[in-house]
Short mmCIF file of C-alpha atoms in Angstrom, two decimals:
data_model
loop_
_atom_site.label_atom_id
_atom_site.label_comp_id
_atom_site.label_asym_id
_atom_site.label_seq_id
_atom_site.Cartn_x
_atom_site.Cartn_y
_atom_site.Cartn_z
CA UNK A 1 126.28 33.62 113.15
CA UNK A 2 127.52 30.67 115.18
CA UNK A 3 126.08 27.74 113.56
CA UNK A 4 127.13 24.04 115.60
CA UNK A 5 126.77 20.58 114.36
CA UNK A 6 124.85 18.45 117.33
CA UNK A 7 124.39 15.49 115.48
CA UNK A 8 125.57 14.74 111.97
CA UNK A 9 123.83 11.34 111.44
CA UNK A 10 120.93 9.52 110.20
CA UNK A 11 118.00 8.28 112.00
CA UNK A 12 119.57 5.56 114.68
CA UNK A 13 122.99 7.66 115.00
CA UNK A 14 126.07 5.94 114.26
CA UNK A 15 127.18 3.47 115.29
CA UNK A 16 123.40 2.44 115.58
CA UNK A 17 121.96 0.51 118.54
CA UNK A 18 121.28 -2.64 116.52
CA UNK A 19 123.19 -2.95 114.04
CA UNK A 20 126.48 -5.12 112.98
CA UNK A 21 127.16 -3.85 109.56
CA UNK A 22 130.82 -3.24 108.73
CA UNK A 23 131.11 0.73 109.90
CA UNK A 24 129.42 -0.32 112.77
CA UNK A 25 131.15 -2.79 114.09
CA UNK A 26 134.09 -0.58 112.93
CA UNK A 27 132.91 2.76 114.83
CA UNK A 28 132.56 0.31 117.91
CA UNK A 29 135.96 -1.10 117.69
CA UNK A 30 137.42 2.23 117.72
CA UNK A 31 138.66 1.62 114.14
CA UNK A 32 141.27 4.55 112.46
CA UNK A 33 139.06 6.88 110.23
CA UNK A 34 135.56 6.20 111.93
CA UNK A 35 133.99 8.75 114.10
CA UNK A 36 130.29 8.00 116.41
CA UNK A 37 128.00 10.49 115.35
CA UNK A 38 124.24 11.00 116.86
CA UNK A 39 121.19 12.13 115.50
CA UNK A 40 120.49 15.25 113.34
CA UNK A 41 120.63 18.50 114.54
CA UNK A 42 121.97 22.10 114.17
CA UNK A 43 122.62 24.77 116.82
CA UNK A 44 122.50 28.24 115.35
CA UNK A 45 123.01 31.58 117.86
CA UNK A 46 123.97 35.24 116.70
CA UNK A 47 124.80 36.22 120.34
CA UNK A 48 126.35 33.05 121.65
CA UNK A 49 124.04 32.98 124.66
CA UNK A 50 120.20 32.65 122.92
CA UNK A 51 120.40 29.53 120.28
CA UNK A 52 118.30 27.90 117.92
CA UNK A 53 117.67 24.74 117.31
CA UNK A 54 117.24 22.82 113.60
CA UNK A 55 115.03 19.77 114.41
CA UNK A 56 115.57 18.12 117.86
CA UNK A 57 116.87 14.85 117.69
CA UNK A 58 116.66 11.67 119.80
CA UNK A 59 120.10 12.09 120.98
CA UNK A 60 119.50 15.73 122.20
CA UNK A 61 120.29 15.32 126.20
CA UNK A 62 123.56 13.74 124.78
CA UNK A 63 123.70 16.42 122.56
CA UNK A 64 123.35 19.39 125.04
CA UNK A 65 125.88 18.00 127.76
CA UNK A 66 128.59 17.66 124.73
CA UNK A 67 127.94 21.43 124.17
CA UNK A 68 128.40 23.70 127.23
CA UNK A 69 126.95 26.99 124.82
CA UNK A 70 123.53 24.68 125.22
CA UNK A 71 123.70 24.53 129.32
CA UNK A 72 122.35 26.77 131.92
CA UNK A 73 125.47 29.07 133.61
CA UNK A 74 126.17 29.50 136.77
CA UNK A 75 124.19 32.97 137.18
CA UNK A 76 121.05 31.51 135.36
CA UNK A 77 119.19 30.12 138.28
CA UNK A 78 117.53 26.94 139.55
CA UNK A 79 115.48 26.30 135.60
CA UNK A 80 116.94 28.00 132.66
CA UNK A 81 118.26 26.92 129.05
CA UNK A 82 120.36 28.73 126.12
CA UNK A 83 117.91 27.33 123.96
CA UNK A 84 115.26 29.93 122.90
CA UNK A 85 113.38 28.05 119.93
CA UNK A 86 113.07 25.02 117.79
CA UNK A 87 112.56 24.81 113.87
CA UNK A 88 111.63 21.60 112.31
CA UNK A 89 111.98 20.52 108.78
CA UNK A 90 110.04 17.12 108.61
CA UNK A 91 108.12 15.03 111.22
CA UNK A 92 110.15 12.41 111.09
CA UNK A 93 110.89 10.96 114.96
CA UNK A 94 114.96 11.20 114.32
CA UNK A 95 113.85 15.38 114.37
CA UNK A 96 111.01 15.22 116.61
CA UNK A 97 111.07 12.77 119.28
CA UNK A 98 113.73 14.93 121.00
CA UNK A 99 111.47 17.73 122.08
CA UNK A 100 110.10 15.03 125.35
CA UNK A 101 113.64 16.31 126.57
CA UNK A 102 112.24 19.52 126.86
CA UNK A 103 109.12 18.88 128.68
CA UNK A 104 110.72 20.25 131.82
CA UNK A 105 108.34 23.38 132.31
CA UNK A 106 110.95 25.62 130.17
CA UNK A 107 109.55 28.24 128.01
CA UNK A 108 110.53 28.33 124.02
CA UNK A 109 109.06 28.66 120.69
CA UNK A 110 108.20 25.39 118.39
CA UNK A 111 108.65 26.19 114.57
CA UNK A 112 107.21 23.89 111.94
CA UNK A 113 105.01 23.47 108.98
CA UNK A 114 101.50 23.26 109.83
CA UNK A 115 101.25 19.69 108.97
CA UNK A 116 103.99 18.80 111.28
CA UNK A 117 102.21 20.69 113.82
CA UNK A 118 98.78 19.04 113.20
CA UNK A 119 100.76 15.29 113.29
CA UNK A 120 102.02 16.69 116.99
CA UNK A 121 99.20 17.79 118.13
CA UNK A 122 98.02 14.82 116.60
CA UNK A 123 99.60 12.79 119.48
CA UNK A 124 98.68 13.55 122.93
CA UNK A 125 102.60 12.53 124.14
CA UNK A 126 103.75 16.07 122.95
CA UNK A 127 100.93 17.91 125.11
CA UNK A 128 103.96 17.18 127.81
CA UNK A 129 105.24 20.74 126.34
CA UNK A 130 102.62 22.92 127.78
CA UNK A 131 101.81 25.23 125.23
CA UNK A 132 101.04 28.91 127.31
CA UNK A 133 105.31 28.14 127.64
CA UNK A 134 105.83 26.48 124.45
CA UNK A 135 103.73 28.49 121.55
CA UNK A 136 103.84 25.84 118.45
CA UNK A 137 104.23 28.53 115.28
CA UNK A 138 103.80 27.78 111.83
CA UNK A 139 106.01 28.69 109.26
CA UNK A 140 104.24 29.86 106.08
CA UNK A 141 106.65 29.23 103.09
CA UNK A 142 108.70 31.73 101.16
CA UNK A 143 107.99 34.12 104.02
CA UNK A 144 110.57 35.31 106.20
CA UNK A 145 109.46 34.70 109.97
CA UNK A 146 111.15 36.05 112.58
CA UNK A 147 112.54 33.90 115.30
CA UNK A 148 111.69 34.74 119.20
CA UNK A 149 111.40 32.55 122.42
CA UNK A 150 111.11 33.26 126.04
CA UNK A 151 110.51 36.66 125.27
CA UNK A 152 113.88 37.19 123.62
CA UNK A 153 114.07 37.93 119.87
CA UNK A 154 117.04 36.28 118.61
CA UNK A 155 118.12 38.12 115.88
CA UNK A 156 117.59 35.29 112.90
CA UNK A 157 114.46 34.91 110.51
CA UNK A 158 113.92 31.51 109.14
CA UNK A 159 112.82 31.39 105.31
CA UNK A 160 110.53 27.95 104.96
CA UNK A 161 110.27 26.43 101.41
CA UNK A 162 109.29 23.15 100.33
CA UNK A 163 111.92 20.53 98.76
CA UNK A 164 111.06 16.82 97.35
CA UNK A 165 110.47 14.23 99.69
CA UNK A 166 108.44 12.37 101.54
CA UNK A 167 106.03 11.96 104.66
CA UNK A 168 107.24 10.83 107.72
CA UNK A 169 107.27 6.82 108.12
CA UNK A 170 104.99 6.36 111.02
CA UNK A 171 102.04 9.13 109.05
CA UNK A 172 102.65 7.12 105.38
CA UNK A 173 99.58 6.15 103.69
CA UNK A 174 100.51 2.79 101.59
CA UNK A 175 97.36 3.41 99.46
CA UNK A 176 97.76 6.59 98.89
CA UNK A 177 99.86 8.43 95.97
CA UNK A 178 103.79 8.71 97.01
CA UNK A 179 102.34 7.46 100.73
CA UNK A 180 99.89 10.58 101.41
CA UNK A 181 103.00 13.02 100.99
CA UNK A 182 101.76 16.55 100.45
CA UNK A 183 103.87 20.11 100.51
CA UNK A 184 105.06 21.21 103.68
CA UNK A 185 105.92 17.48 104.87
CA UNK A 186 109.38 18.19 103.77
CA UNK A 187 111.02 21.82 104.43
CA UNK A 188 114.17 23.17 103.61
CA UNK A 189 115.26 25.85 106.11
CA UNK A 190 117.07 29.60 105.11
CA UNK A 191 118.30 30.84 108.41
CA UNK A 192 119.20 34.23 108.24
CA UNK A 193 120.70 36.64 110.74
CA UNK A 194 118.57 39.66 110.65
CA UNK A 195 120.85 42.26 111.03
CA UNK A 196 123.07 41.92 107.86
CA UNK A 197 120.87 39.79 105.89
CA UNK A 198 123.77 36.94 105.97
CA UNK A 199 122.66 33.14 105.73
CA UNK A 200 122.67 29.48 105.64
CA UNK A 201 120.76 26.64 104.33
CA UNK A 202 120.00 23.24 105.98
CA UNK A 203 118.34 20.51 104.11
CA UNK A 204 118.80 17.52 106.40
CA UNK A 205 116.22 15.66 104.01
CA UNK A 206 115.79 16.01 99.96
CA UNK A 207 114.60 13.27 97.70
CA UNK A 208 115.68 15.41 94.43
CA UNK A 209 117.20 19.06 93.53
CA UNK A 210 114.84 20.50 91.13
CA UNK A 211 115.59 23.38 88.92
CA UNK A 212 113.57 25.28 91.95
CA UNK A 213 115.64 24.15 94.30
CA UNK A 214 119.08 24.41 92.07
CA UNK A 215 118.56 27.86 91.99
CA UNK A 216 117.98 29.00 94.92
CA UNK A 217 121.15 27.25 96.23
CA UNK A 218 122.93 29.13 93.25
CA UNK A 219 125.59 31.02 94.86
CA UNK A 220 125.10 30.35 98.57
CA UNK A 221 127.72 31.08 101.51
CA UNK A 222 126.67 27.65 103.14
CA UNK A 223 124.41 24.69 102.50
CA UNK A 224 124.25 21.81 105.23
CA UNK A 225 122.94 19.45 102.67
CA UNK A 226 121.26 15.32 102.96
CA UNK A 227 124.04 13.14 102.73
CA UNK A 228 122.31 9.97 103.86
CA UNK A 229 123.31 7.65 101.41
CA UNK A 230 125.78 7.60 99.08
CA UNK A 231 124.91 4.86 96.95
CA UNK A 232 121.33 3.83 95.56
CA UNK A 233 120.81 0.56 96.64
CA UNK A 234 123.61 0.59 99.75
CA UNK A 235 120.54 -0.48 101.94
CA UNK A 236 119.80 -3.00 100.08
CA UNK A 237 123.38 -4.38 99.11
CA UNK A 238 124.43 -4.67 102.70
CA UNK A 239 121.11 -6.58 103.56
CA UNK A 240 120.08 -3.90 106.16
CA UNK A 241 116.82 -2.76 104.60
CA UNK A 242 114.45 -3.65 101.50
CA UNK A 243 114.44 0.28 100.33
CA UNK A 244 116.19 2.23 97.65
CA UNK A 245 117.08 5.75 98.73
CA UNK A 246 114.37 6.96 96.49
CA UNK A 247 111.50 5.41 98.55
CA UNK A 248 113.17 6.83 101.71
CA UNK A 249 112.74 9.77 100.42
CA UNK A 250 116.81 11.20 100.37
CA UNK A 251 118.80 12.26 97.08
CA UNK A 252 121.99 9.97 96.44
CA UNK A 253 125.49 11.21 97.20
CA UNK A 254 127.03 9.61 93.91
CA UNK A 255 125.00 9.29 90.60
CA UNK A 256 124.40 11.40 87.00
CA UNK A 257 121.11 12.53 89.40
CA UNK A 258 122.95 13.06 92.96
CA UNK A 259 123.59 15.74 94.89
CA UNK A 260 127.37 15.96 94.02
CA UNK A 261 126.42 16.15 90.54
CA UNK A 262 123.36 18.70 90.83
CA UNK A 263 125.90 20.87 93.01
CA UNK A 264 128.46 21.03 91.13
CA UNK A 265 127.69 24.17 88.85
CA UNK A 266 126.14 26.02 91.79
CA UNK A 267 129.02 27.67 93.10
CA UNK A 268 128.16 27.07 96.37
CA UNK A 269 131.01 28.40 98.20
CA UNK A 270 130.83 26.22 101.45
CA UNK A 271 128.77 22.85 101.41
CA UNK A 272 128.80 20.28 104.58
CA UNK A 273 127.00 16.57 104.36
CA UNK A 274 124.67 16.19 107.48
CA UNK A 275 122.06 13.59 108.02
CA UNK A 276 124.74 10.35 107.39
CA UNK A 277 123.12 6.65 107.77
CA UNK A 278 125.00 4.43 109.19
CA UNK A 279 125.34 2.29 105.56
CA UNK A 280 127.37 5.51 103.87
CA UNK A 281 131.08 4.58 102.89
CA UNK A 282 131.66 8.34 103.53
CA UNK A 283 131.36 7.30 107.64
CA UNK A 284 135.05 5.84 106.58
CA UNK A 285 137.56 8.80 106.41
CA UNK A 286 139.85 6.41 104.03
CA UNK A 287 136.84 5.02 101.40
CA UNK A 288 137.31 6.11 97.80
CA UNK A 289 133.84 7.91 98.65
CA UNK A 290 134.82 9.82 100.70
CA UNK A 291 137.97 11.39 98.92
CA UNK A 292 135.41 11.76 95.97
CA UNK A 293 133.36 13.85 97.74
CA UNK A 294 136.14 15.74 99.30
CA UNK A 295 137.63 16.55 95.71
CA UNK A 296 134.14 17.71 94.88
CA UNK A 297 134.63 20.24 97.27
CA UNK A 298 132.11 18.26 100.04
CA UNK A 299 132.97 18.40 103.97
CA UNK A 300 131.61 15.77 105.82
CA UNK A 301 129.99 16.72 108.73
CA UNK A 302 130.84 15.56 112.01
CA UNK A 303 129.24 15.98 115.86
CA UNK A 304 130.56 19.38 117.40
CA UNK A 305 131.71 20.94 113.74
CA UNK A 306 131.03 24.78 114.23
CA UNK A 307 130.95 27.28 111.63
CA UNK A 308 131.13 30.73 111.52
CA UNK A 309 129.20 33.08 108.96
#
């Protein structure tokens, strides 16, 4: 498998359009250490010609001319795209809203829980992807669906299973318990390659690694794992936004209960930060965050990144 890194970010991409925090105005400047990163997203293709897509950011136009494996070749004709099929873990608009860039009469296959498939249908914007060319199929958790589009099977199942988190914003319920969040609003994706059985996991969004969750990752090749903030209250501290990580729903970076913690006796032999808000000290190559994750064995994703399994 030849898995890409489209965007590595957090919702609003880095440096993000409105704001003036210190890695902002740092990415902007061109500072040494700081690299712009867009939205969320992962490219994943056994053949290098049919590819699948892990949520479909904002950014993905931007995202698809940076990547020439995602553009039509010369011999493809007037209409035609790489991209076979899209998987979704969450509703949220930073992995949905790019799918309007796709409303261009082009046949693929739409993967996603069935309550992120209600909440699109939901809204009569996505009826823009006609579906007798764009069949919306849900994935059932903890069962091994195989991945087709266009009439091409590509050679990957996709394992759904549910991790801790939370609604999307714009579908939260503030009277309702933990905002109307039910299973199946948050996914964690096992992409496998069909043919030897290999695979990946991408978790883009995690509030918490349970001891369900801990051991599945036990002993994985590869986990693409929610790095959006590092510290608790970094939102807050900075005066960007009113919200702990917690009620946004992601697992901190640093902490006795954060991800480099609850990895750490995993043996996870490969694991990459993805999902990065624009707040996260690990955006700054020379932070004392960033070497701390590095010496905990983290990468730290960036836009383009490729990986081979």
């Amino acid at each position: 498998m030849r898995i890409k890194i489209l965007g590595s970010g957090a919702g609003g991409g880095f440096p993000q359009w409105n704001c003036n925090c210190a890695n902002c105005r740092a990415v902007r400047a061109g500072a040494p250490g700081f690299l712009p990163r867009t939205q969320s997203s992962l490219a994943v293709s056994v053949n290098g010609a049919d590819w699948l897509l892990l949520n479909a950011s904002p950014d993905l136009r931007q995202q698809i001319a940076a990547a020439p494996q995602l553009a039509p070749g010369p011999d493809d004709g007037l209409r035609a795209s790489p991209i076979k099929a899209v998987a979704l873990t969450n509703g949220d608009v930073d992995h949905v809203a790019g799918l309007l860039n796709m409303r261009e009469a082009q046949p693929f296959s739409l993967y996603a829980a069935g309550r992120v498939l209600d909440a699109l249908g939901a809204n009569p914007i996505f009826t823009i992807l006609q579906t007798q060319l764009v069949p919306r199929i849900e994935l059932h958790t903890e069962k091994a669906t195989p991945v087709t589009g266009a009439g091409i099977d590509l050679g990957l199942a996709i394992r759904a299973f549910p991790v801790p988190g939370k609604i999307a914003l714009y579908l939260e319920n503030a009277n309702a318990p933990n905002f109307g969040t039910s299973a199946g609003d948050t996914l964690g994706l096992e992409i496998i390659e069909t043919a030897t059985g290999d695979s990946f996991f991408y978790i883009p969004g995690c509030a918490k690694i349970d001891a369900d969750l801990a051991e599945r990752l036990r002993g994985a090749k590869l986990v693409f794992f929610d790095g959006t903030l590092f510290h608790e209250n970094e939102m807050i501290e900075q005066g960007l936004l009113g919200k702990t990580g917690s009620r946004m729903g992601h697992i901190n970076v640093s902490g006795a209960d954060g991800s480099i913690a609850a990895f750490e006796p995993l043996d996870v032999k490969r694991k990459i930060y993805v999902h990065i808000n624009n707040s996260n000290p690990l955006l700054n190559e020379f932070s004392d965050e960033y070497a701390i994750a590095q010496a905990a064995g983290w990468e730290i994703g960036e836009d383009g990144m490729e990986v081979d399994l």
